[in-house]
Amino acid sequence: MFKLLLVAGGGFVSNFAIQIAAGVLIVRMVNGPGTRWLARKRLSGAIKTLSAVSFSLLLTFFIQIAIWAGIFRALHQFDDMETAVYHSAVNFATLGYGDIVMQAPWRILGPLEAICGNLTLGIAVGVLVSALRVIQGTEH
């Protein structure tokens, strides 16, 4: 049980560190004087800014999914990385297909990754809202 908690804790800490660091960097980027001016003055600037923010957040999700997939592979739950990434993406997005299940006692990592995915998606929504507020001119 201790090893399970240690593994899950490592996944959580690494995911949150990535999401929070990326969120701070993205918000700082959007708040930069050049970006802020461009995003507010032109529709194309707003589109480019929100596209860059969305792409950056999507990249962080892929990294987090890959981390969980690496954990699953290190635990010898999957024979290949493709299956581990698929299983991780399904968990992270809380789709829960159930077509692939890990062995006991590691199967609890699936729902724990889903919780982690929900929480980091919440952070991402906050980053998007912050970017929208900068574009609208209601945040500096």
PDB file of C-alpha atoms in Angstrom:
ATOM      1  CA  MET A   1       0.000   0.000   0.000  1.00  0.00           C
ATOM      2  CA  PHE A   2       2.862   2.391   0.815  1.00  0.00           C
ATOM      3  CA  LYS A   3       4.437   1.796  -2.598  1.00  0.00           C
ATOM      4  CA  LEU A   4       1.085   2.500  -4.265  1.00  0.00           C
ATOM      5  CA  LEU A   5       0.715   5.799  -2.398  1.00  0.00           C
ATOM      6  CA  LEU A   6       4.295   6.734  -3.234  1.00  0.00           C
ATOM      7  CA  VAL A   7       3.763   6.063  -6.945  1.00  0.00           C
ATOM      8  CA  ALA A   8       0.429   7.925  -7.017  1.00  0.00           C
ATOM      9  CA  GLY A   9       1.935  10.830  -5.083  1.00  0.00           C
ATOM     10  CA  GLY A  10       4.807  11.067  -7.555  1.00  0.00           C
ATOM     11  CA  GLY A  11       2.363  11.191 -10.447  1.00  0.00           C
ATOM     12  CA  PHE A  12       0.273  13.871  -8.767  1.00  0.00           C
ATOM     13  CA  VAL A  13       3.225  16.060  -7.764  1.00  0.00           C
ATOM     14  CA  SER A  14       4.849  15.926 -11.188  1.00  0.00           C
ATOM     15  CA  ASN A  15       1.563  16.662 -12.978  1.00  0.00           C
ATOM     16  CA  PHE A  16       0.675  19.608 -10.760  1.00  0.00           C
ATOM     17  CA  ALA A  17       4.188  21.032 -10.969  1.00  0.00           C
ATOM     18  CA  ILE A  18       4.035  20.937 -14.765  1.00  0.00           C
ATOM     19  CA  GLN A  19       0.526  22.411 -14.963  1.00  0.00           C
ATOM     20  CA  ILE A  20       1.172  25.189 -12.455  1.00  0.00           C
ATOM     21  CA  ALA A  21       4.539  26.142 -13.967  1.00  0.00           C
ATOM     22  CA  ALA A  22       3.055  26.168 -17.460  1.00  0.00           C
ATOM     23  CA  GLY A  23       0.057  28.168 -16.263  1.00  0.00           C
ATOM     24  CA  VAL A  24       2.248  30.826 -14.664  1.00  0.00           C
ATOM     25  CA  LEU A  25       4.451  31.076 -17.769  1.00  0.00           C
ATOM     26  CA  ILE A  26       1.461  31.285 -20.099  1.00  0.00           C
ATOM     27  CA  VAL A  27      -0.257  33.990 -18.051  1.00  0.00           C
ATOM     28  CA  ARG A  28       2.997  35.981 -17.920  1.00  0.00           C
ATOM     29  CA  MET A  29       3.361  35.599 -21.676  1.00  0.00           C
ATOM     30  CA  VAL A  30      -0.181  36.810 -22.292  1.00  0.00           C
ATOM     31  CA  ASN A  31       0.355  39.716 -19.906  1.00  0.00           C
ATOM     32  CA  GLY A  32       3.468  40.848 -21.769  1.00  0.00           C
ATOM     33  CA  PRO A  33       3.023  44.374 -23.154  1.00  0.00           C
ATOM     34  CA  GLY A  34       3.398  43.363 -26.809  1.00  0.00           C
ATOM     35  CA  THR A  35       1.079  40.382 -26.575  1.00  0.00           C
ATOM     36  CA  ARG A  36      -1.495  42.264 -24.525  1.00  0.00           C
ATOM     37  CA  TRP A  37      -1.563  45.162 -27.010  1.00  0.00           C
ATOM     38  CA  LEU A  38      -1.830  42.873 -30.043  1.00  0.00           C
ATOM     39  CA  ALA A  39      -4.530  40.698 -28.451  1.00  0.00           C
ATOM     40  CA  ARG A  40      -6.668  43.726 -27.577  1.00  0.00           C
ATOM     41  CA  LYS A  41      -6.285  45.733 -30.788  1.00  0.00           C
ATOM     42  CA  ARG A  42      -6.861  43.111 -33.444  1.00  0.00           C
ATOM     43  CA  LEU A  43      -9.133  40.112 -33.771  1.00  0.00           C
ATOM     44  CA  SER A  44      -6.323  38.164 -35.407  1.00  0.00           C
ATOM     45  CA  GLY A  45      -4.135  38.953 -32.383  1.00  0.00           C
ATOM     46  CA  ALA A  46      -6.782  37.644 -30.014  1.00  0.00           C
ATOM     47  CA  ILE A  47      -7.145  34.480 -32.095  1.00  0.00           C
ATOM     48  CA  LYS A  48      -3.382  33.957 -32.200  1.00  0.00           C
ATOM     49  CA  THR A  49      -3.071  34.560 -28.470  1.00  0.00           C
ATOM     50  CA  LEU A  50      -5.845  32.135 -27.530  1.00  0.00           C
ATOM     51  CA  SER A  51      -4.545  29.568 -30.019  1.00  0.00           C
ATOM     52  CA  ALA A  52      -1.065  29.777 -28.489  1.00  0.00           C
ATOM     53  CA  VAL A  53      -2.513  29.439 -24.982  1.00  0.00           C
ATOM     54  CA  SER A  54      -4.672  26.456 -25.995  1.00  0.00           C
ATOM     55  CA  PHE A  55      -1.800  24.722 -27.800  1.00  0.00           C
ATOM     56  CA  SER A  56       0.505  25.267 -24.825  1.00  0.00           C
ATOM     57  CA  LEU A  57      -2.056  23.791 -22.443  1.00  0.00           C
ATOM     58  CA  LEU A  58      -2.628  20.838 -24.760  1.00  0.00           C
ATOM     59  CA  LEU A  59       1.113  20.210 -24.797  1.00  0.00           C
ATOM     60  CA  THR A  60       1.160  20.096 -20.995  1.00  0.00           C
ATOM     61  CA  PHE A  61      -1.649  17.516 -21.073  1.00  0.00           C
ATOM     62  CA  PHE A  62       0.343  15.336 -23.474  1.00  0.00           C
ATOM     63  CA  ILE A  63       3.387  15.553 -21.194  1.00  0.00           C
ATOM     64  CA  GLN A  64       1.308  14.600 -18.159  1.00  0.00           C
ATOM     65  CA  ILE A  65      -0.270  11.676 -20.010  1.00  0.00           C
ATOM     66  CA  ALA A  66       3.204  10.512 -21.023  1.00  0.00           C
ATOM     67  CA  ILE A  67       4.387  10.688 -17.398  1.00  0.00           C
ATOM     68  CA  TRP A  68       1.539   8.475 -16.231  1.00  0.00           C
ATOM     69  CA  ALA A  69       2.152   6.120 -19.158  1.00  0.00           C
ATOM     70  CA  GLY A  70       5.807   5.914 -18.132  1.00  0.00           C
ATOM     71  CA  ILE A  71       4.736   5.048 -14.589  1.00  0.00           C
ATOM     72  CA  PHE A  72       2.458   2.295 -15.909  1.00  0.00           C
ATOM     73  CA  ARG A  73       5.278   0.892 -18.041  1.00  0.00           C
ATOM     74  CA  ALA A  74       7.720   1.037 -15.129  1.00  0.00           C
ATOM     75  CA  LEU A  75       5.222  -1.006 -13.129  1.00  0.00           C
ATOM     76  CA  HIS A  76       5.158  -3.573 -15.988  1.00  0.00           C
ATOM     77  CA  GLN A  77       1.435  -3.123 -16.574  1.00  0.00           C
ATOM     78  CA  PHE A  78       1.720  -2.831 -20.359  1.00  0.00           C
ATOM     79  CA  ASP A  79       3.982  -4.450 -22.924  1.00  0.00           C
ATOM     80  CA  ASP A  80       4.320  -1.391 -25.142  1.00  0.00           C
ATOM     81  CA  MET A  81       4.287   2.378 -24.747  1.00  0.00           C
ATOM     82  CA  GLU A  82       1.436   2.835 -27.229  1.00  0.00           C
ATOM     83  CA  THR A  83      -0.965   0.863 -25.025  1.00  0.00           C
ATOM     84  CA  ALA A  84       0.273   2.644 -21.903  1.00  0.00           C
ATOM     85  CA  VAL A  85      -0.276   6.065 -23.507  1.00  0.00           C
ATOM     86  CA  TYR A  86      -3.736   5.053 -24.715  1.00  0.00           C
ATOM     87  CA  HIS A  87      -4.721   3.808 -21.252  1.00  0.00           C
ATOM     88  CA  SER A  88      -3.276   6.933 -19.653  1.00  0.00           C
ATOM     89  CA  ALA A  89      -5.120   9.271 -22.044  1.00  0.00           C
ATOM     90  CA  VAL A  90      -8.412   7.490 -21.382  1.00  0.00           C
ATOM     91  CA  ASN A  91      -7.848   7.841 -17.641  1.00  0.00           C
ATOM     92  CA  PHE A  92      -6.621  11.453 -17.789  1.00  0.00           C
ATOM     93  CA  ALA A  93      -9.629  12.551 -19.833  1.00  0.00           C
ATOM     94  CA  THR A  94     -11.937  10.558 -17.519  1.00  0.00           C
ATOM     95  CA  LEU A  95     -13.418   8.637 -20.438  1.00  0.00           C
ATOM     96  CA  GLY A  96     -13.168   5.314 -18.623  1.00  0.00           C
ATOM     97  CA  TYR A  97     -13.655   2.925 -21.539  1.00  0.00           C
ATOM     98  CA  GLY A  98     -12.653  -0.089 -19.446  1.00  0.00           C
ATOM     99  CA  ASP A  99     -11.266  -1.986 -22.418  1.00  0.00           C
ATOM    100  CA  ILE A 100      -7.838  -2.138 -20.765  1.00  0.00           C
ATOM    101  CA  VAL A 101      -7.473  -2.628 -17.020  1.00  0.00           C
ATOM    102  CA  MET A 102      -4.283  -2.808 -14.987  1.00  0.00           C
ATOM    103  CA  GLN A 103      -3.574  -5.635 -12.586  1.00  0.00           C
ATOM    104  CA  ALA A 104      -4.407  -5.413  -8.886  1.00  0.00           C
ATOM    105  CA  PRO A 105      -3.292  -3.501  -6.827  1.00  0.00           C
ATOM    106  CA  TRP A 106      -2.178  -1.007  -9.494  1.00  0.00           C
ATOM    107  CA  ARG A 107      -5.608  -0.599 -11.102  1.00  0.00           C
ATOM    108  CA  ILE A 108      -6.485   2.110  -8.541  1.00  0.00           C
ATOM    109  CA  LEU A 109      -3.961   4.331 -10.365  1.00  0.00           C
ATOM    110  CA  GLY A 110      -6.503   4.697 -13.195  1.00  0.00           C
ATOM    111  CA  PRO A 111      -9.097   6.556 -11.130  1.00  0.00           C
ATOM    112  CA  LEU A 112      -6.350   8.482  -9.342  1.00  0.00           C
ATOM    113  CA  GLU A 113      -5.025   9.676 -12.700  1.00  0.00           C
ATOM    114  CA  ALA A 114      -8.578  10.689 -13.628  1.00  0.00           C
ATOM    115  CA  ILE A 115      -8.808  12.813 -10.483  1.00  0.00           C
ATOM    116  CA  CYS A 116      -5.450  14.349 -11.326  1.00  0.00           C
ATOM    117  CA  GLY A 117      -6.630  15.030 -14.885  1.00  0.00           C
ATOM    118  CA  ASN A 118      -9.763  16.764 -13.613  1.00  0.00           C
ATOM    119  CA  LEU A 119      -7.795  18.967 -11.262  1.00  0.00           C
ATOM    120  CA  THR A 120      -5.189  19.954 -13.842  1.00  0.00           C
ATOM    121  CA  LEU A 121      -7.921  20.632 -16.404  1.00  0.00           C
ATOM    122  CA  GLY A 122      -9.413  23.005 -13.825  1.00  0.00           C
ATOM    123  CA  ILE A 123      -6.104  24.856 -13.609  1.00  0.00           C
ATOM    124  CA  ALA A 124      -6.068  25.079 -17.409  1.00  0.00           C
ATOM    125  CA  VAL A 125      -9.541  26.631 -17.421  1.00  0.00           C
ATOM    126  CA  GLY A 126      -8.259  29.281 -15.022  1.00  0.00           C
ATOM    127  CA  VAL A 127      -5.376  30.038 -17.396  1.00  0.00           C
ATOM    128  CA  LEU A 128      -7.790  30.381 -20.340  1.00  0.00           C
ATOM    129  CA  VAL A 129     -10.078  32.675 -18.337  1.00  0.00           C
ATOM    130  CA  SER A 130      -7.096  34.806 -17.384  1.00  0.00           C
ATOM    131  CA  ALA A 131      -6.062  35.068 -21.044  1.00  0.00           C
ATOM    132  CA  LEU A 132      -9.608  36.062 -22.032  1.00  0.00           C
ATOM    133  CA  ARG A 133      -9.658  38.735 -19.330  1.00  0.00           C
ATOM    134  CA  VAL A 134      -6.403  40.180 -20.661  1.00  0.00           C
ATOM    135  CA  ILE A 135      -7.865  40.283 -24.176  1.00  0.00           C
ATOM    136  CA  GLN A 136     -11.006  41.988 -22.881  1.00  0.00           C
ATOM    137  CA  GLY A 137      -8.894  44.489 -20.994  1.00  0.00           C
ATOM    138  CA  THR A 138     -10.273  43.595 -17.567  1.00  0.00           C
ATOM    139  CA  GLU A 139      -6.987  42.192 -16.215  1.00  0.00           C
ATOM    140  CA  HIS A 140      -3.482  43.592 -16.247  1.00  0.00           C
TER     141      HIS A 140
END
